[in-house]
PDB file of C-alpha atoms in Angstrom:
ATOM      1  CA  UNK A 139    -107.995 -81.147 -53.901  1.00 48.00           C
ATOM      2  CA  UNK A 140    -105.035 -83.319 -54.612  1.00 47.00           C
ATOM      3  CA  UNK A 141    -103.007 -80.310 -55.661  1.00 50.00           C
ATOM      4  CA  UNK A 142    -103.877 -78.419 -52.454  1.00 50.00           C
ATOM      5  CA  UNK A 143    -103.019 -81.449 -50.343  1.00 53.00           C
ATOM      6  CA  UNK A 144     -99.722 -81.670 -52.172  1.00 50.00           C
ATOM      7  CA  UNK A 145     -98.949 -78.045 -51.334  1.00 51.00           C
ATOM      8  CA  UNK A 146     -99.827 -78.602 -47.672  1.00 53.00           C
ATOM      9  CA  UNK A 147     -97.599 -81.650 -47.547  1.00 52.00           C
ATOM     10  CA  UNK A 148     -94.818 -79.655 -49.193  1.00 50.00           C
ATOM     11  CA  UNK A 149     -95.147 -76.841 -46.632  1.00 50.00           C
ATOM     12  CA  UNK A 150     -95.332 -79.271 -43.738  1.00 53.00           C
ATOM     13  CA  UNK A 151     -92.196 -80.990 -44.937  1.00 50.00           C
ATOM     14  CA  UNK A 152     -90.315 -77.683 -45.140  1.00 51.00           C
ATOM     15  CA  UNK A 153     -91.500 -75.859 -42.039  1.00 53.00           C
ATOM     16  CA  UNK A 154     -88.012 -74.589 -41.347  1.00 54.00           C
ATOM     17  CA  UNK A 155     -87.810 -72.762 -44.705  1.00 53.00           C
ATOM     18  CA  UNK A 156     -91.409 -71.643 -45.178  1.00 55.00           C
ATOM     19  CA  UNK A 157     -92.613 -68.385 -43.616  1.00 61.00           C
ATOM     20  CA  UNK A 158     -94.885 -65.487 -44.458  1.00 74.00           C
ATOM     21  CA  UNK A 159     -93.777 -61.825 -44.544  1.00 72.00           C
ATOM     22  CA  UNK A 160     -96.200 -59.383 -43.018  1.00 76.00           C
ATOM     23  CA  UNK A 161     -96.622 -55.771 -44.075  1.00 73.00           C
ATOM     24  CA  UNK A 162     -94.986 -54.553 -40.868  1.00 76.00           C
ATOM     25  CA  UNK A 163     -91.937 -56.724 -41.486  1.00 73.00           C
ATOM     26  CA  UNK A 164     -91.701 -55.509 -45.059  1.00 70.00           C
ATOM     27  CA  UNK A 165     -91.806 -51.785 -44.246  1.00 75.00           C
ATOM     28  CA  UNK A 166     -89.976 -51.677 -40.949  1.00 79.00           C
ATOM     29  CA  UNK A 167     -86.722 -49.654 -40.953  1.00 82.00           C
ATOM     30  CA  UNK A 168     -83.482 -51.447 -41.627  1.00 79.00           C
ATOM     31  CA  UNK A 169     -81.312 -52.075 -38.577  1.00 83.00           C
ATOM     32  CA  UNK A 170     -77.708 -52.776 -39.510  1.00 83.00           C
ATOM     33  CA  UNK A 171     -75.864 -55.406 -37.510  1.00 87.00           C
ATOM     34  CA  UNK A 172     -73.179 -54.451 -35.033  1.00 85.00           C
ATOM     35  CA  UNK A 173     -70.374 -55.524 -37.374  1.00 85.00           C
ATOM     36  CA  UNK A 174     -71.605 -53.216 -40.130  1.00 86.00           C
ATOM     37  CA  UNK A 175     -72.330 -50.384 -37.728  1.00 85.00           C
ATOM     38  CA  UNK A 176     -69.175 -50.365 -35.598  1.00 87.00           C
ATOM     39  CA  UNK A 177     -66.475 -52.719 -36.861  1.00 88.00           C
ATOM     40  CA  UNK A 178     -66.317 -51.684 -40.531  1.00 87.00           C
ATOM     41  CA  UNK A 179     -66.149 -47.905 -39.824  1.00 88.00           C
ATOM     42  CA  UNK A 180     -63.452 -48.523 -37.202  1.00 89.00           C
ATOM     43  CA  UNK A 181     -61.334 -50.541 -39.625  1.00 88.00           C
ATOM     44  CA  UNK A 182     -61.769 -47.904 -42.319  1.00 86.00           C
ATOM     45  CA  UNK A 183     -60.666 -45.088 -40.019  1.00 87.00           C
ATOM     46  CA  UNK A 184     -57.773 -47.152 -38.706  1.00 89.00           C
ATOM     47  CA  UNK A 185     -56.287 -47.531 -42.199  1.00 88.00           C
ATOM     48  CA  UNK A 186     -57.338 -44.157 -43.605  1.00 90.00           C
ATOM     49  CA  UNK A 187     -56.466 -41.843 -40.712  1.00 89.00           C
ATOM     50  CA  UNK A 188     -52.638 -42.246 -40.817  1.00 90.00           C
ATOM     51  CA  UNK A 189     -52.516 -41.780 -44.590  1.00 90.00           C
ATOM     52  CA  UNK A 190     -54.760 -38.710 -44.511  1.00 90.00           C
ATOM     53  CA  UNK A 191     -52.814 -37.215 -41.597  1.00 90.00           C
ATOM     54  CA  UNK A 192     -49.489 -37.728 -43.387  1.00 91.00           C
ATOM     55  CA  UNK A 193     -50.806 -36.111 -46.583  1.00 88.00           C
ATOM     56  CA  UNK A 194     -52.421 -33.106 -44.895  1.00 88.00           C
ATOM     57  CA  UNK A 195     -49.671 -32.369 -42.378  1.00 88.00           C
ATOM     58  CA  UNK A 196     -46.550 -33.162 -44.419  1.00 88.00           C
ATOM     59  CA  UNK A 197     -47.137 -33.561 -48.155  1.00 85.00           C
ATOM     60  CA  UNK A 198     -49.549 -30.643 -48.641  1.00 84.00           C
ATOM     61  CA  UNK A 199     -47.338 -28.273 -46.619  1.00 86.00           C
ATOM     62  CA  UNK A 200     -44.316 -28.730 -48.859  1.00 86.00           C
ATOM     63  CA  UNK A 201     -44.065 -25.595 -51.075  1.00 84.00           C
ATOM     64  CA  UNK A 202     -44.229 -26.689 -54.683  1.00 80.00           C
ATOM     65  CA  UNK A 203     -45.961 -25.809 -57.914  1.00 79.00           C
ATOM     66  CA  UNK A 204     -49.277 -27.485 -58.523  1.00 74.00           C
ATOM     67  CA  UNK A 205     -49.637 -29.546 -61.671  1.00 70.00           C
ATOM     68  CA  UNK A 206     -53.015 -30.360 -63.153  1.00 66.00           C
ATOM     69  CA  UNK A 207     -52.528 -33.520 -65.134  1.00 66.00           C
ATOM     70  CA  UNK A 208     -56.033 -33.564 -66.569  1.00 68.00           C
ATOM     71  CA  UNK A 209     -55.488 -30.364 -68.588  1.00 70.00           C
ATOM     72  CA  UNK A 210     -52.188 -29.833 -70.308  1.00 75.00           C
ATOM     73  CA  UNK A 211     -51.509 -26.332 -71.541  1.00 78.00           C
ATOM     74  CA  UNK A 212     -49.318 -25.788 -74.553  1.00 85.00           C
ATOM     75  CA  UNK A 213     -47.541 -22.477 -75.132  1.00 87.00           C
ATOM     76  CA  UNK A 214     -48.929 -20.529 -78.063  1.00 90.00           C
ATOM     77  CA  UNK A 215     -46.734 -20.376 -81.143  1.00 90.00           C
ATOM     78  CA  UNK A 216     -46.853 -17.940 -84.091  1.00 90.00           C
ATOM     79  CA  UNK A 217     -49.719 -18.414 -86.523  1.00 90.00           C
ATOM     80  CA  UNK A 218     -49.206 -19.556 -90.098  1.00 90.00           C
ATOM     81  CA  UNK A 219     -49.459 -15.988 -91.420  1.00 88.00           C
ATOM     82  CA  UNK A 220     -46.378 -15.069 -89.350  1.00 89.00           C
ATOM     83  CA  UNK A 221     -44.199 -17.897 -90.686  1.00 90.00           C
ATOM     84  CA  UNK A 222     -41.758 -17.582 -93.537  1.00 90.00           C
ATOM     85  CA  UNK A 223     -42.339 -19.691 -96.620  1.00 88.00           C
ATOM     86  CA  UNK A 224     -39.211 -21.812 -96.080  1.00 90.00           C
ATOM     87  CA  UNK A 225     -39.484 -22.009 -92.273  1.00 90.00           C
ATOM     88  CA  UNK A 226     -40.553 -25.634 -91.891  1.00 92.00           C
ATOM     89  CA  UNK A 227     -40.280 -25.646 -88.100  1.00 93.00           C
ATOM     90  CA  UNK A 228     -42.614 -22.678 -87.743  1.00 93.00           C
ATOM     91  CA  UNK A 229     -45.091 -24.228 -90.187  1.00 92.00           C
ATOM     92  CA  UNK A 230     -45.009 -27.565 -88.341  1.00 93.00           C
ATOM     93  CA  UNK A 231     -45.614 -25.895 -84.965  1.00 93.00           C
ATOM     94  CA  UNK A 232     -48.448 -23.808 -86.397  1.00 93.00           C
ATOM     95  CA  UNK A 233     -49.964 -26.940 -87.925  1.00 93.00           C
ATOM     96  CA  UNK A 234     -49.857 -28.802 -84.595  1.00 93.00           C
ATOM     97  CA  UNK A 235     -51.436 -25.814 -82.886  1.00 93.00           C
ATOM     98  CA  UNK A 236     -54.137 -25.705 -85.573  1.00 93.00           C
ATOM     99  CA  UNK A 237     -55.086 -29.352 -84.974  1.00 92.00           C
ATOM    100  CA  UNK A 238     -55.186 -28.828 -81.194  1.00 92.00           C
ATOM    101  CA  UNK A 239     -57.406 -25.779 -81.602  1.00 92.00           C
ATOM    102  CA  UNK A 240     -59.643 -27.757 -83.936  1.00 92.00           C
ATOM    103  CA  UNK A 241     -60.125 -30.489 -81.336  1.00 92.00           C
ATOM    104  CA  UNK A 242     -60.817 -27.937 -78.604  1.00 91.00           C
ATOM    105  CA  UNK A 243     -63.357 -26.050 -80.725  1.00 92.00           C
ATOM    106  CA  UNK A 244     -65.051 -29.302 -81.744  1.00 92.00           C
ATOM    107  CA  UNK A 245     -65.426 -30.310 -78.098  1.00 93.00           C
ATOM    108  CA  UNK A 246     -66.820 -26.879 -77.237  1.00 93.00           C
ATOM    109  CA  UNK A 247     -69.496 -27.294 -79.909  1.00 93.00           C
ATOM    110  CA  UNK A 248     -70.207 -30.821 -78.659  1.00 94.00           C
ATOM    111  CA  UNK A 249     -70.646 -29.651 -75.053  1.00 94.00           C
ATOM    112  CA  UNK A 250     -72.960 -26.823 -76.118  1.00 94.00           C
ATOM    113  CA  UNK A 251     -74.996 -29.284 -78.190  1.00 93.00           C
ATOM    114  CA  UNK A 252     -75.295 -31.573 -75.165  1.00 93.00           C
ATOM    115  CA  UNK A 253     -76.597 -28.644 -73.114  1.00 93.00           C
ATOM    116  CA  UNK A 254     -79.243 -27.973 -75.743  1.00 91.00           C
ATOM    117  CA  UNK A 255     -80.295 -31.628 -75.795  1.00 91.00           C
ATOM    118  CA  UNK A 256     -80.441 -31.763 -71.991  1.00 91.00           C
ATOM    119  CA  UNK A 257     -82.598 -28.645 -71.870  1.00 89.00           C
ATOM    120  CA  UNK A 258     -84.919 -30.065 -74.530  1.00 88.00           C
ATOM    121  CA  UNK A 259     -85.326 -33.304 -72.585  1.00 88.00           C
ATOM    122  CA  UNK A 260     -85.999 -31.411 -69.358  1.00 86.00           C
ATOM    123  CA  UNK A 261     -88.765 -29.264 -70.885  1.00 84.00           C
ATOM    124  CA  UNK A 262     -89.988 -31.942 -73.262  1.00 81.00           C
ATOM    125  CA  UNK A 263     -93.629 -31.702 -72.168  1.00 77.00           C
ATOM    126  CA  UNK A 264     -93.965 -27.933 -72.389  1.00 76.00           C
ATOM    127  CA  UNK A 265     -92.827 -26.269 -75.608  1.00 75.00           C
ATOM    128  CA  UNK A 266     -93.393 -22.757 -74.277  1.00 76.00           C
ATOM    129  CA  UNK A 267     -90.962 -23.351 -71.429  1.00 76.00           C
ATOM    130  CA  UNK A 268     -88.558 -25.000 -73.875  1.00 81.00           C
ATOM    131  CA  UNK A 269     -88.495 -21.903 -76.068  1.00 81.00           C
ATOM    132  CA  UNK A 270     -88.220 -19.670 -73.026  1.00 83.00           C
ATOM    133  CA  UNK A 271     -85.533 -21.388 -70.981  1.00 86.00           C
ATOM    134  CA  UNK A 272     -83.567 -23.079 -73.772  1.00 88.00           C
ATOM    135  CA  UNK A 273     -83.200 -19.985 -75.950  1.00 89.00           C
ATOM    136  CA  UNK A 274     -79.780 -18.988 -74.478  1.00 91.00           C
ATOM    137  CA  UNK A 275     -78.441 -22.500 -75.090  1.00 91.00           C
ATOM    138  CA  UNK A 276     -79.738 -22.454 -78.662  1.00 91.00           C
ATOM    139  CA  UNK A 277     -78.082 -19.097 -79.274  1.00 91.00           C
ATOM    140  CA  UNK A 278     -74.726 -20.173 -77.835  1.00 92.00           C
ATOM    141  CA  UNK A 279     -74.725 -23.390 -79.836  1.00 92.00           C
ATOM    142  CA  UNK A 280     -75.683 -21.687 -83.101  1.00 91.00           C
ATOM    143  CA  UNK A 281     -72.989 -19.055 -82.663  1.00 91.00           C
ATOM    144  CA  UNK A 282     -70.316 -21.624 -81.813  1.00 91.00           C
ATOM    145  CA  UNK A 283     -71.351 -23.923 -84.672  1.00 91.00           C
ATOM    146  CA  UNK A 284     -71.322 -21.013 -87.140  1.00 89.00           C
ATOM    147  CA  UNK A 285     -67.858 -19.904 -86.054  1.00 89.00           C
ATOM    148  CA  UNK A 286     -66.619 -23.486 -86.221  1.00 90.00           C
ATOM    149  CA  UNK A 287     -67.932 -23.847 -89.775  1.00 88.00           C
ATOM    150  CA  UNK A 288     -66.417 -20.538 -90.833  1.00 86.00           C
ATOM    151  CA  UNK A 289     -62.983 -21.661 -89.657  1.00 87.00           C
ATOM    152  CA  UNK A 290     -63.015 -25.416 -90.311  1.00 88.00           C
ATOM    153  CA  UNK A 291     -65.946 -26.020 -92.639  1.00 84.00           C
ATOM    154  CA  UNK A 292     -65.420 -27.643 -96.052  1.00 83.00           C
ATOM    155  CA  UNK A 293     -62.021 -28.955 -94.933  1.00 85.00           C
ATOM    156  CA  UNK A 294     -61.091 -32.619 -94.898  1.00 85.00           C
ATOM    157  CA  UNK A 295     -59.811 -34.277 -91.758  1.00 82.00           C
ATOM    158  CA  UNK A 296     -56.320 -34.440 -93.282  1.00 85.00           C
ATOM    159  CA  UNK A 297     -56.303 -30.714 -94.143  1.00 87.00           C
ATOM    160  CA  UNK A 298     -53.548 -28.732 -92.493  1.00 89.00           C
ATOM    161  CA  UNK A 299     -53.194 -25.141 -91.388  1.00 90.00           C
ATOM    162  CA  UNK A 300     -52.228 -23.961 -94.881  1.00 90.00           C
ATOM    163  CA  UNK A 301     -55.547 -25.170 -96.284  1.00 90.00           C
ATOM    164  CA  UNK A 302     -57.412 -23.295 -93.560  1.00 90.00           C
ATOM    165  CA  UNK A 303     -55.348 -20.175 -94.239  1.00 90.00           C
ATOM    166  CA  UNK A 304     -56.145 -20.335 -97.967  1.00 90.00           C
ATOM    167  CA  UNK A 305     -59.823 -20.851 -97.138  1.00 88.00           C
ATOM    168  CA  UNK A 306     -59.857 -17.706 -95.007  1.00 87.00           C
ATOM    169  CA  UNK A 307     -58.033 -15.777 -97.723  1.00 88.00           C
ATOM    170  CA  UNK A 308     -60.575 -16.802-100.369  1.00 87.00           C
ATOM    171  CA  UNK A 309     -63.422 -15.850 -98.063  1.00 85.00           C
ATOM    172  CA  UNK A 310     -61.945 -12.400 -97.446  1.00 87.00           C
ATOM    173  CA  UNK A 311     -61.424 -11.844-101.179  1.00 88.00           C
ATOM    174  CA  UNK A 312     -64.976 -12.918-101.942  1.00 84.00           C
ATOM    175  CA  UNK A 313     -66.468 -10.639 -99.288  1.00 83.00           C
ATOM    176  CA  UNK A 314     -64.335  -7.746-100.505  1.00 85.00           C
ATOM    177  CA  UNK A 315     -65.556  -8.091-104.092  1.00 82.00           C
ATOM    178  CA  UNK A 316     -69.100  -9.406-103.672  1.00 80.00           C
ATOM    179  CA  UNK A 317     -70.058  -8.652-100.090  1.00 77.00           C
ATOM    180  CA  UNK A 318     -70.904 -10.783 -97.079  1.00 75.00           C
ATOM    181  CA  UNK A 319     -71.776 -14.378 -97.843  1.00 69.00           C
ATOM    182  CA  UNK A 320     -75.503 -14.750 -98.319  1.00 60.00           C
ATOM    183  CA  UNK A 321     -76.066 -11.200 -99.537  1.00 60.00           C
ATOM    184  CA  UNK A 322     -77.917 -10.483-102.784  1.00 55.00           C
ATOM    185  CA  UNK A 323     -75.382  -8.001-104.106  1.00 57.00           C
ATOM    186  CA  UNK A 324     -74.743  -8.593-107.806  1.00 52.00           C
ATOM    187  CA  UNK A 325     -71.669  -8.060-109.889  1.00 49.00           C
ATOM    188  CA  UNK A 326     -71.422  -4.843-111.847  1.00 50.00           C
ATOM    189  CA  UNK A 327     -71.833  -4.712-115.591  1.00 45.00           C
ATOM    190  CA  UNK A 328     -68.088  -5.106-116.079  1.00 44.00           C
ATOM    191  CA  UNK A 329     -67.997  -8.379-114.221  1.00 50.00           C
ATOM    192  CA  UNK A 330     -66.664 -11.631-115.553  1.00 49.00           C
ATOM    193  CA  UNK A 331     -69.426 -12.769-117.919  1.00 49.00           C
ATOM    194  CA  UNK A 332     -67.676 -16.016-118.771  1.00 47.00           C
ATOM    195  CA  UNK A 333     -67.448 -17.003-115.115  1.00 49.00           C
ATOM    196  CA  UNK A 334     -71.073 -15.983-114.598  1.00 51.00           C
ATOM    197  CA  UNK A 335     -72.159 -18.162-117.513  1.00 55.00           C
ATOM    198  CA  UNK A 336     -70.179 -21.093-116.093  1.00 54.00           C
ATOM    199  CA  UNK A 337     -71.831 -20.716-112.704  1.00 51.00           C
ATOM    200  CA  UNK A 338     -75.260 -20.510-114.329  1.00 57.00           C
ATOM    201  CA  UNK A 339     -74.499 -23.680-116.266  1.00 53.00           C
ATOM    202  CA  UNK A 340     -73.498 -25.503-113.076  1.00 53.00           C
ATOM    203  CA  UNK A 341     -76.590 -24.305-111.260  1.00 53.00           C
ATOM    204  CA  UNK A 342     -78.857 -25.430-114.065  1.00 54.00           C
ATOM    205  CA  UNK A 343     -77.464 -28.955-114.419  1.00 54.00           C
ATOM    206  CA  UNK A 344     -76.035 -29.744-110.973  1.00 51.00           C
ATOM    207  CA  UNK A 345     -78.192 -27.710-108.646  1.00 50.00           C
ATOM    208  CA  UNK A 346     -76.537 -26.551-105.447  1.00 49.00           C
ATOM    209  CA  UNK A 347     -74.925 -29.836-104.470  1.00 50.00           C
ATOM    210  CA  UNK A 348     -71.503 -29.439-106.057  1.00 52.00           C
ATOM    211  CA  UNK A 349     -71.231 -25.672-105.808  1.00 50.00           C
ATOM    212  CA  UNK A 350     -69.135 -23.878-103.200  1.00 53.00           C
ATOM    213  CA  UNK A 351     -71.011 -22.206-100.411  1.00 52.00           C
ATOM    214  CA  UNK A 352     -70.023 -18.763-101.717  1.00 48.00           C
ATOM    215  CA  UNK A 353     -71.916 -19.369-104.986  1.00 47.00           C
ATOM    216  CA  UNK A 354     -75.200 -20.553-103.448  1.00 52.00           C
ATOM    217  CA  UNK A 355     -77.265 -17.385-103.615  1.00 46.00           C
TER     218      UNK A 355
END
């Protein structure tokens, strides 16, 4: 009783600040004041209209070439296989182009992976729809990731274009002699037995961890 009387005394002493909100007051539509409805839009148009008019009628009508600052395009230079051995300028330009292409390809794979993750989150509750609608995104991502690994896989971040060129050369030589990577084609009877014994030794004691990808049959 004393607590209730204390609340009544508190409300009576603060009649100016105490009020009850009804359901109608809570859900009635918002009516903006006159300043927000008329004055603010007028001030915005008063400052924006001259600037917009000057840009549309004068600046945009001046004939000039458009420049897109968010995407800079670099002219393509000769690849490393077209450079002479002692042509340092050509090698440096090809190396810079290689690093730019590597960043672009990495971002392409990242964007495709984000599309796959977004599709999986969207169809998270229904796996049949996930397999049905997300299959094209899976296929695009797998293809892009495979191509990225073929070109840049097993290379360190400090590797340059010459390392990538040697990697491609070794892959071509391996596929010419053995066949496509992952195939079960064996060497003929005149193959290098010493090398085969070395590989068998590495497989037996080290497993597949320290072996190159080409030797993991």
